[in-house]
PDB file of C-alpha atoms in Angstrom:
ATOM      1  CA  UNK A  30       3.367  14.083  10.770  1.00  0.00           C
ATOM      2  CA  UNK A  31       4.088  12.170   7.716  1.00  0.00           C
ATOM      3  CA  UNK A  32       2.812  12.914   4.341  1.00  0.00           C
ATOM      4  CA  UNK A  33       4.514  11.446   1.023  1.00  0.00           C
ATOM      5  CA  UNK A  34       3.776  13.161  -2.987  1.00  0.00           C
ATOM      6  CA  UNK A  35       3.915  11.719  -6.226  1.00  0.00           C
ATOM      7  CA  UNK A  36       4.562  14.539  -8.198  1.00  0.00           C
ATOM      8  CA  UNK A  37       2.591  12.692 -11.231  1.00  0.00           C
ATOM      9  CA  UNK A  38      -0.327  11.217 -11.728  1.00  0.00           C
ATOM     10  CA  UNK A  39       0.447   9.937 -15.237  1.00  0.00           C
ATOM     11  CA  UNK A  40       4.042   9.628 -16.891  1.00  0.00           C
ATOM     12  CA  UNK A  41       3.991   8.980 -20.183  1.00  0.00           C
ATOM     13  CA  UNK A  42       7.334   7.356 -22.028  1.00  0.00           C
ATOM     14  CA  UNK A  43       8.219   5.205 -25.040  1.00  0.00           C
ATOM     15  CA  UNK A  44       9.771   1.621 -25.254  1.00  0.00           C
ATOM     16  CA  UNK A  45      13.662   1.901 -24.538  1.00  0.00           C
ATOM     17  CA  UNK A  46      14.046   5.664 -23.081  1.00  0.00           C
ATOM     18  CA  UNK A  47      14.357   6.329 -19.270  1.00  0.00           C
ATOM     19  CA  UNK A  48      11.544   6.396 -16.400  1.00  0.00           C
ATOM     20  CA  UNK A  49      11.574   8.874 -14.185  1.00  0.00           C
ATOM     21  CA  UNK A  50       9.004   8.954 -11.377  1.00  0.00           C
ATOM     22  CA  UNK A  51       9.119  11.725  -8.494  1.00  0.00           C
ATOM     23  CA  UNK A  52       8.070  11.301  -4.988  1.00  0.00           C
ATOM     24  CA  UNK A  53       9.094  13.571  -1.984  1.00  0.00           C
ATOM     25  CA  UNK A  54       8.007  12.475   1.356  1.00  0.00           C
ATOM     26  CA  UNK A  55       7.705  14.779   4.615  1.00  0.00           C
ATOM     27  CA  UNK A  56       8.946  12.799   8.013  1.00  0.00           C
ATOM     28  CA  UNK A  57       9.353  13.956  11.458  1.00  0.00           C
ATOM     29  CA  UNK A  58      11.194  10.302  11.990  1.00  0.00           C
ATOM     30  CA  UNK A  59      14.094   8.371  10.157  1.00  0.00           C
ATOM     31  CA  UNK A  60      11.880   7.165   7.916  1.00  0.00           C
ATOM     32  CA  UNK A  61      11.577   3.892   5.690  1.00  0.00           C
ATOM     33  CA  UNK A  62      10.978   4.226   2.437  1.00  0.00           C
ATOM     34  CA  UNK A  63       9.311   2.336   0.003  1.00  0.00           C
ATOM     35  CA  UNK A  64       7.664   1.821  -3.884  1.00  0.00           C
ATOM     36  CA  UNK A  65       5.414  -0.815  -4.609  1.00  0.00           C
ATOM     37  CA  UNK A  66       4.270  -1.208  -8.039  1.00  0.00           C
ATOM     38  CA  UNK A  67       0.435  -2.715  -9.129  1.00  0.00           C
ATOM     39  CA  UNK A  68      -0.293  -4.108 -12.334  1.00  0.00           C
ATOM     40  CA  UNK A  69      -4.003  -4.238 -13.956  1.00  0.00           C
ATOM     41  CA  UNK A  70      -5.489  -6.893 -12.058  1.00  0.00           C
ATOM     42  CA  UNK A  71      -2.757  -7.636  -9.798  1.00  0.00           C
ATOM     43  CA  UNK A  72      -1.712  -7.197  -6.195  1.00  0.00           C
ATOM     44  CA  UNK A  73       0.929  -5.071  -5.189  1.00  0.00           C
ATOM     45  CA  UNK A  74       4.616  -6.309  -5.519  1.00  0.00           C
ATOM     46  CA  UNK A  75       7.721  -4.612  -3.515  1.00  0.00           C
ATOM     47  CA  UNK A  76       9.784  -2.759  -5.829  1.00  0.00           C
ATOM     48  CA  UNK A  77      12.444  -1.629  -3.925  1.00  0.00           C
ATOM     49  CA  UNK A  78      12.846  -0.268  -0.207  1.00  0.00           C
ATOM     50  CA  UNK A  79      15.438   2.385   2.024  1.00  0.00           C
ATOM     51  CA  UNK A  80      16.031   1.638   5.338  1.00  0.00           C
ATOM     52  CA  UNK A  81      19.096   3.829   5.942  1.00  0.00           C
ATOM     53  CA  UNK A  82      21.556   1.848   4.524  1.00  0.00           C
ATOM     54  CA  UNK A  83      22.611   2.686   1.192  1.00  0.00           C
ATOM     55  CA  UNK A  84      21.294   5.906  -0.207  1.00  0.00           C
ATOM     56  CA  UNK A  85      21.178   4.538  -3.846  1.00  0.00           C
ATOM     57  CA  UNK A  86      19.013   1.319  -3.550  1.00  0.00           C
ATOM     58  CA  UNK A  87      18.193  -1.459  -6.182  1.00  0.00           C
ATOM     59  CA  UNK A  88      15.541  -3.023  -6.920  1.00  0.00           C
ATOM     60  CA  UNK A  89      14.076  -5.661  -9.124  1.00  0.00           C
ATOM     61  CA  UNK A  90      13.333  -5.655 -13.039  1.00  0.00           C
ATOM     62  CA  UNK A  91      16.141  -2.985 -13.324  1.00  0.00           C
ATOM     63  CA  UNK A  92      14.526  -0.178 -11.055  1.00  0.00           C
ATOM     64  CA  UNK A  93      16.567   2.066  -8.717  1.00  0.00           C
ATOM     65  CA  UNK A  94      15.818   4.961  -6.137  1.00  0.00           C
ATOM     66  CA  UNK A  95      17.934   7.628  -4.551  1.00  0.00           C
ATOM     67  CA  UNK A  96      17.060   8.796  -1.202  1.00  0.00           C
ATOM     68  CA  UNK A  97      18.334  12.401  -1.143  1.00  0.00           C
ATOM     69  CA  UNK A  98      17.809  13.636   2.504  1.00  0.00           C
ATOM     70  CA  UNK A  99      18.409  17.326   1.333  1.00  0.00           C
ATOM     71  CA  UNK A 100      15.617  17.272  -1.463  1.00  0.00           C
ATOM     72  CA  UNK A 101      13.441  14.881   0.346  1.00  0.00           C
ATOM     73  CA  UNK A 102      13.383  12.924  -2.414  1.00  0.00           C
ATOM     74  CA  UNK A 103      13.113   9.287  -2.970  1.00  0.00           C
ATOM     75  CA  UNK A 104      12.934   9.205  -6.742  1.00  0.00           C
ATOM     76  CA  UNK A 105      11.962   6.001  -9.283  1.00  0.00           C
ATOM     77  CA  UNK A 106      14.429   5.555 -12.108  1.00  0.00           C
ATOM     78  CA  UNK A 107      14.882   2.920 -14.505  1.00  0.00           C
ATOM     79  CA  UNK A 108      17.206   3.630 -17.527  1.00  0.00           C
ATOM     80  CA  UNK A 109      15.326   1.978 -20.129  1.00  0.00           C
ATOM     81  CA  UNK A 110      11.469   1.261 -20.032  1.00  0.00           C
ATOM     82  CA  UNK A 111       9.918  -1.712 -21.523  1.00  0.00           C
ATOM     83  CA  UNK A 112       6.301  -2.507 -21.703  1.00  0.00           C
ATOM     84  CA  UNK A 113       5.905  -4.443 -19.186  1.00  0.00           C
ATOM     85  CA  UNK A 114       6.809  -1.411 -16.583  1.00  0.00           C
ATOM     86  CA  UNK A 115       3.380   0.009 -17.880  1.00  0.00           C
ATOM     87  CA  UNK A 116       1.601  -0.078 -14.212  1.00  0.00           C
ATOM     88  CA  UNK A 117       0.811   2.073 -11.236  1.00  0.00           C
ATOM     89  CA  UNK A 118       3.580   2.428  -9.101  1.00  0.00           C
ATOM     90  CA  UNK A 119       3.030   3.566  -5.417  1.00  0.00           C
ATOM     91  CA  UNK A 120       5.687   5.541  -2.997  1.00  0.00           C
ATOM     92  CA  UNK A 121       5.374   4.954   0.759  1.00  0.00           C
ATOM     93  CA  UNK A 122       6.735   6.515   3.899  1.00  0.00           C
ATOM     94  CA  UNK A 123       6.623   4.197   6.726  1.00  0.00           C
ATOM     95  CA  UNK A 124       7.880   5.896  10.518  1.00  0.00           C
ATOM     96  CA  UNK A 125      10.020   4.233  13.071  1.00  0.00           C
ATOM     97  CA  UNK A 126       8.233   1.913  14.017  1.00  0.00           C
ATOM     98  CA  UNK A 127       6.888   0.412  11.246  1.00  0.00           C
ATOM     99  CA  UNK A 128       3.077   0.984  12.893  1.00  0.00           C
ATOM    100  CA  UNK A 129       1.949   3.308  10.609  1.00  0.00           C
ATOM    101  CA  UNK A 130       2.699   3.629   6.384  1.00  0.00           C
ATOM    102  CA  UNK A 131       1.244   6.191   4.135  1.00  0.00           C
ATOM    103  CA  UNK A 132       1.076   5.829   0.200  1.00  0.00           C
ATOM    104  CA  UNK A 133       1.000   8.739  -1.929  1.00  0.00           C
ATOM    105  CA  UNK A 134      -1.594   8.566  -4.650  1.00  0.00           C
ATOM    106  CA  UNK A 135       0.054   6.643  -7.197  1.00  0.00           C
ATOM    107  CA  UNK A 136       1.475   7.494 -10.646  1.00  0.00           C
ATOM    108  CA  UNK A 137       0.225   5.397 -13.477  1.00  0.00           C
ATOM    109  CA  UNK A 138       3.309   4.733 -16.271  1.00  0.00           C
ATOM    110  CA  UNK A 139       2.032   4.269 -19.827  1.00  0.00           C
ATOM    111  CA  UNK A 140       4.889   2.671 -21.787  1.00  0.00           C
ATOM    112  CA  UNK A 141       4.479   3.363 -25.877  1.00  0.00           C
ATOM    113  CA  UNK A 142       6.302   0.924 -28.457  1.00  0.00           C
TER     114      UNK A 142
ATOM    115  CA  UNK B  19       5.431 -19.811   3.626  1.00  0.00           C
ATOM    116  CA  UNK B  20       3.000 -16.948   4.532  1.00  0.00           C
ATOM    117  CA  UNK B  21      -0.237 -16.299   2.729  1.00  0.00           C
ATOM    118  CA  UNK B  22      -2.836 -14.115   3.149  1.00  0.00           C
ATOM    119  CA  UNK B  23      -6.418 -14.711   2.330  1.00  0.00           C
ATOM    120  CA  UNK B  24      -8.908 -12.163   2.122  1.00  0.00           C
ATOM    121  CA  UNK B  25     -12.965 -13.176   1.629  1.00  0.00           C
ATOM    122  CA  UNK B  26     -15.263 -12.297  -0.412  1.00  0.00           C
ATOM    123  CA  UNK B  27     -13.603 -10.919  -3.706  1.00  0.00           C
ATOM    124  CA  UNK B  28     -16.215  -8.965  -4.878  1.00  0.00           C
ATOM    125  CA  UNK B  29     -19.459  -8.183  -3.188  1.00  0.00           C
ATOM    126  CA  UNK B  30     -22.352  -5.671  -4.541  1.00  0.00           C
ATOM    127  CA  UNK B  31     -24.052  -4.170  -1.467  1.00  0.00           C
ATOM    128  CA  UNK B  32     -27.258  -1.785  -1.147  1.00  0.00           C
ATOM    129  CA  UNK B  33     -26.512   1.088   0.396  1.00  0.00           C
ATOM    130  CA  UNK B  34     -27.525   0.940   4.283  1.00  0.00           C
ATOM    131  CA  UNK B  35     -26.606  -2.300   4.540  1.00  0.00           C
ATOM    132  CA  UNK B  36     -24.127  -3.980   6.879  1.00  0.00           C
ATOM    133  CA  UNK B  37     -20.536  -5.286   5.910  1.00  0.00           C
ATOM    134  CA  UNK B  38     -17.978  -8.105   7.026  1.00  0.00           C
ATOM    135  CA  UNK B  39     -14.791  -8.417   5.130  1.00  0.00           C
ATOM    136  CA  UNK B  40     -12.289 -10.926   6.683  1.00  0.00           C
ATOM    137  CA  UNK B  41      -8.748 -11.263   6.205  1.00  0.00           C
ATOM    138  CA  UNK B  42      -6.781 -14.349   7.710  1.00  0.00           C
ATOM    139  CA  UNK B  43      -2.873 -14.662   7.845  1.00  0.00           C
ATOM    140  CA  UNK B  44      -0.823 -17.959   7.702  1.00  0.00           C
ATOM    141  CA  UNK B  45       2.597 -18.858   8.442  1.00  0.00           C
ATOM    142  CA  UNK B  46       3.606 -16.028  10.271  1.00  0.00           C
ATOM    143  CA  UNK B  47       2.834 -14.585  13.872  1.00  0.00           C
ATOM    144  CA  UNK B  48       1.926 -11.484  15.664  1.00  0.00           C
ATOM    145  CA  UNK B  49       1.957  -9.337  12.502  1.00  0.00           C
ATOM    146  CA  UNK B  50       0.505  -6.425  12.288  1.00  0.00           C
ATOM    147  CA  UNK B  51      -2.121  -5.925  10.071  1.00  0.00           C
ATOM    148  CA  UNK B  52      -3.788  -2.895   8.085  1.00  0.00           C
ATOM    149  CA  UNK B  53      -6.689  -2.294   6.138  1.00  0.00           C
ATOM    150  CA  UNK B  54      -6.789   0.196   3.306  1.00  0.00           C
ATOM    151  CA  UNK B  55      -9.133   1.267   0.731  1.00  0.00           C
ATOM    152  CA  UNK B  56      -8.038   2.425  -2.945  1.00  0.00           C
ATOM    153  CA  UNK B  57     -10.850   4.275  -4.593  1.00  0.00           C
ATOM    154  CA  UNK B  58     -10.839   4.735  -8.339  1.00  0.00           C
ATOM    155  CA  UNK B  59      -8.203   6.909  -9.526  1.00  0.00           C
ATOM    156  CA  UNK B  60      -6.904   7.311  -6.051  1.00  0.00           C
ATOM    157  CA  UNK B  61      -4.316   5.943  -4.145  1.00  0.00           C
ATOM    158  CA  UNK B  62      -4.117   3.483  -1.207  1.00  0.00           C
ATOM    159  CA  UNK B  63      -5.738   5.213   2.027  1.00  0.00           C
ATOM    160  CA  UNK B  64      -4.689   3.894   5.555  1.00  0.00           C
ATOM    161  CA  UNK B  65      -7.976   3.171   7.420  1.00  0.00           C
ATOM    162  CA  UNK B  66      -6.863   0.985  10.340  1.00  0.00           C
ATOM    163  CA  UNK B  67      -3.692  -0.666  11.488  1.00  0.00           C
ATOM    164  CA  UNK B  68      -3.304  -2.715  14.495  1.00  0.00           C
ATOM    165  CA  UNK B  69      -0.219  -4.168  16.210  1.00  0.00           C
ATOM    166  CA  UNK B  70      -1.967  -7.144  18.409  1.00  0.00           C
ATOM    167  CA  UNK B  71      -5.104  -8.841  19.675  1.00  0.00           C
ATOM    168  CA  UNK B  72      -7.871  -6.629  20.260  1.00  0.00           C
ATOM    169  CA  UNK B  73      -5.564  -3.402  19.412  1.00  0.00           C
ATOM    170  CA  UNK B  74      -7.193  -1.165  16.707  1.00  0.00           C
ATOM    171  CA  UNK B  75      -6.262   1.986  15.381  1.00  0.00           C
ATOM    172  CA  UNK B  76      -8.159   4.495  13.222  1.00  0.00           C
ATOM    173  CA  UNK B  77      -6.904   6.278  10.735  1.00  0.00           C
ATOM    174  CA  UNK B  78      -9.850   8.060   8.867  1.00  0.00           C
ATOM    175  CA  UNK B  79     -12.899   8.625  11.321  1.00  0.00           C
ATOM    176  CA  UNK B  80     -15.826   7.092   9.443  1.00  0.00           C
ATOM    177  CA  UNK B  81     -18.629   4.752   9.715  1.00  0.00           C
ATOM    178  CA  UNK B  82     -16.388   1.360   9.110  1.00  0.00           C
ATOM    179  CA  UNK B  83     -14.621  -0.554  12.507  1.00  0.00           C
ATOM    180  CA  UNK B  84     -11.998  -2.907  12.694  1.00  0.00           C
ATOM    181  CA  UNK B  85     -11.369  -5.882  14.970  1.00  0.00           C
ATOM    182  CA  UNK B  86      -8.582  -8.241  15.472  1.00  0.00           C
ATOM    183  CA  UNK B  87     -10.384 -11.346  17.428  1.00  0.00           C
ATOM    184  CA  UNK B  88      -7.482 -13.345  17.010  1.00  0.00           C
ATOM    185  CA  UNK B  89      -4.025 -12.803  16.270  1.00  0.00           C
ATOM    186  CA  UNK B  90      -4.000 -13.557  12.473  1.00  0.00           C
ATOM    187  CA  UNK B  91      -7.710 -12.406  11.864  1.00  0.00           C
ATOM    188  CA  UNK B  92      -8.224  -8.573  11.144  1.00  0.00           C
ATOM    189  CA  UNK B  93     -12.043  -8.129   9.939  1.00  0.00           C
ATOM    190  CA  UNK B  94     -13.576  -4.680   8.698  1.00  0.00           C
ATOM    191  CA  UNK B  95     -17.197  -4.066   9.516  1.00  0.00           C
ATOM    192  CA  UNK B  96     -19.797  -1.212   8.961  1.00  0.00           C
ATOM    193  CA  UNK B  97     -23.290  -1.181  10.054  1.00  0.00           C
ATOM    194  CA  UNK B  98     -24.528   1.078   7.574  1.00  0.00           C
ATOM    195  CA  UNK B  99     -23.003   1.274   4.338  1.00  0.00           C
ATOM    196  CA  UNK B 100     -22.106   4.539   2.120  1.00  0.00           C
ATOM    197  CA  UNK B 101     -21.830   5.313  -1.618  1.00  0.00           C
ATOM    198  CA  UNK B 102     -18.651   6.520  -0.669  1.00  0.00           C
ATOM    199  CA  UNK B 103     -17.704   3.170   0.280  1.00  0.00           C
ATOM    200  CA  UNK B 104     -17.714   1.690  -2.542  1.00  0.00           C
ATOM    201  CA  UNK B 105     -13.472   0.876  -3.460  1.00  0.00           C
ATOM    202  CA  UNK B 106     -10.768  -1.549  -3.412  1.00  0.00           C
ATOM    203  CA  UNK B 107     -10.398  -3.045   0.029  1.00  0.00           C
ATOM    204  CA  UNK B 108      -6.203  -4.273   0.387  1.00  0.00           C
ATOM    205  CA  UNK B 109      -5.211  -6.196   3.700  1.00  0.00           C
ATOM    206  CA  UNK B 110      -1.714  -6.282   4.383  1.00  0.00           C
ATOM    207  CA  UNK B 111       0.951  -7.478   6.788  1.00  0.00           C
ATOM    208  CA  UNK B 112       4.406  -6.847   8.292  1.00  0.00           C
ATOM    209  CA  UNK B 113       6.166  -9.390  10.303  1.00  0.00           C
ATOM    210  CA  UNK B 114       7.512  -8.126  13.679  1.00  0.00           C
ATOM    211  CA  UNK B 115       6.423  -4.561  13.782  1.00  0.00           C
ATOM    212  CA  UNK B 116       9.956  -3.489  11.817  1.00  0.00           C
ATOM    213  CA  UNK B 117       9.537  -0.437   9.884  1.00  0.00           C
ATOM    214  CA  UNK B 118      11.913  -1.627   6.792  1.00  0.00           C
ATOM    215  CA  UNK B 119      10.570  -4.868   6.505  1.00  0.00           C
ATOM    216  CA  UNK B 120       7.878  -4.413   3.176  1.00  0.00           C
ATOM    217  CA  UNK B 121       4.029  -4.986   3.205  1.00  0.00           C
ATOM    218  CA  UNK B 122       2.769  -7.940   2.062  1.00  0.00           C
ATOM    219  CA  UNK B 123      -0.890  -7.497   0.457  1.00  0.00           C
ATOM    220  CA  UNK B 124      -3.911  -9.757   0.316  1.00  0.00           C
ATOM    221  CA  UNK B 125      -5.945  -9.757  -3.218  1.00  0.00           C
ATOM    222  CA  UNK B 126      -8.352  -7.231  -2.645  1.00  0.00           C
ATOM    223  CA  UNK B 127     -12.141  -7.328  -2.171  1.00  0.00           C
ATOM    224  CA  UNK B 128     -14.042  -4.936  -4.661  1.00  0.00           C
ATOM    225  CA  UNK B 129     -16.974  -3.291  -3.000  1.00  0.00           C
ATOM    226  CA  UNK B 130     -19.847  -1.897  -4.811  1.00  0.00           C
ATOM    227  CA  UNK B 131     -22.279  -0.300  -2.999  1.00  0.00           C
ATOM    228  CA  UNK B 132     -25.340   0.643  -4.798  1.00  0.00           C
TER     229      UNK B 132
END
């Protein structure tokens, strides 16, 4: 069975210092994995997404993720925060194939100036 | 280009009462489709997912049902609505069945139920 947790419900950072946002996923499967962030009042927008390519994968407005098969990890990064970021931001675990994707519960980023 | 529509946007709803929500796809064909509901605070939960015409799965026994009349129409139903259905109701999409291809979401439908 799958099963994906965000470590944080709230991560709290200030304008210009790194983002960190942790997310381990459980997977019986290769999986896919994914985050997806949601602004106030707005759908939700692909960050970034593994497929077993690359274990360090890029995504857009400056966000990265490791997938670290070891640890289980597929962790959010971004080296320097700007306000904007301030949203809820979503991991996913999606299996084989593709029928079935589970979100973990979100962690809501709060971006001080 | 694909787009997906999802109807109405909001809706306030007495509790016992029955529910449609409809959610079309364009531009694309035999997706698959998924509902989910995002309660406050919460994240996105998986309720049903289907990979063709007239192919539904549940995820979370309850008292809502999906159908997929037509290949690009995925509608959510209850005949007797909850308190505890009251949420954020997100259709989505992938193209092809391919697990690393992402999710594209409709805009939501808020759902009070009173």
């Amino acid at each position: 069975a799958q099963s994906v947790t965000q470590l944080d419900s709230h991560v709290s950072v200030s304008e210009g210092t790194p983002v960190l946002l942790r997310c381990n996923y459980s997977s019986s499967y290769s999986p896919s994995l994914f985050w997806y962030v949601q602004h106030p009042n707005k759908g939700l927008q692909l960050l970034l997404k593994y497929t077993s390519a690359a274990t360090l994968v890029k995504g857009i407005n400056g966000f990265e993720a490791e997938f670290k098969k070891s640890e289980t990890s597929f962790h959010l990064t971004k080296p320097s925060a700007h306000m904007s970021d301030a949203a809820e931001y979503f991991c996913v675990v999606s299996d084989t194939g593709g029928f079935k994707t589970i979100f973990g519960a979100g962690t809501r980023l709060f971006v001080k100036a | 280009s694909q787009t997906i529509h999802q109807w109405p946007a909001t809706l306030v709803q007495p509790v016992g009462s029955p529910l449609s929500l409809e959610c079309t796809v364009e531009g694309t064909s035999n997706p698959n489709l998924y509902w989910y509901r995002q309660a406050a605070g919460r994240g996105l939960q998986l309720l049903f997912y289907s990979v063709g015409i007239g192919q539904i799965s549940s995820e979370v026994p309850q008292n809502l049902s999906a159908s997929r009349p037509q290949d690009r129409q995925f509608i959510l139903s209850s005949k007797k609505l909850l308190l505890s259905d009251s949420g954020f109701y997100l259709c989505a999409w992938i193209v092809g069945g391919l697990s690393y291809n992402e999710q594209f979401f409709g805009p939501g439908t808020r759902l009070t139920v009173l």
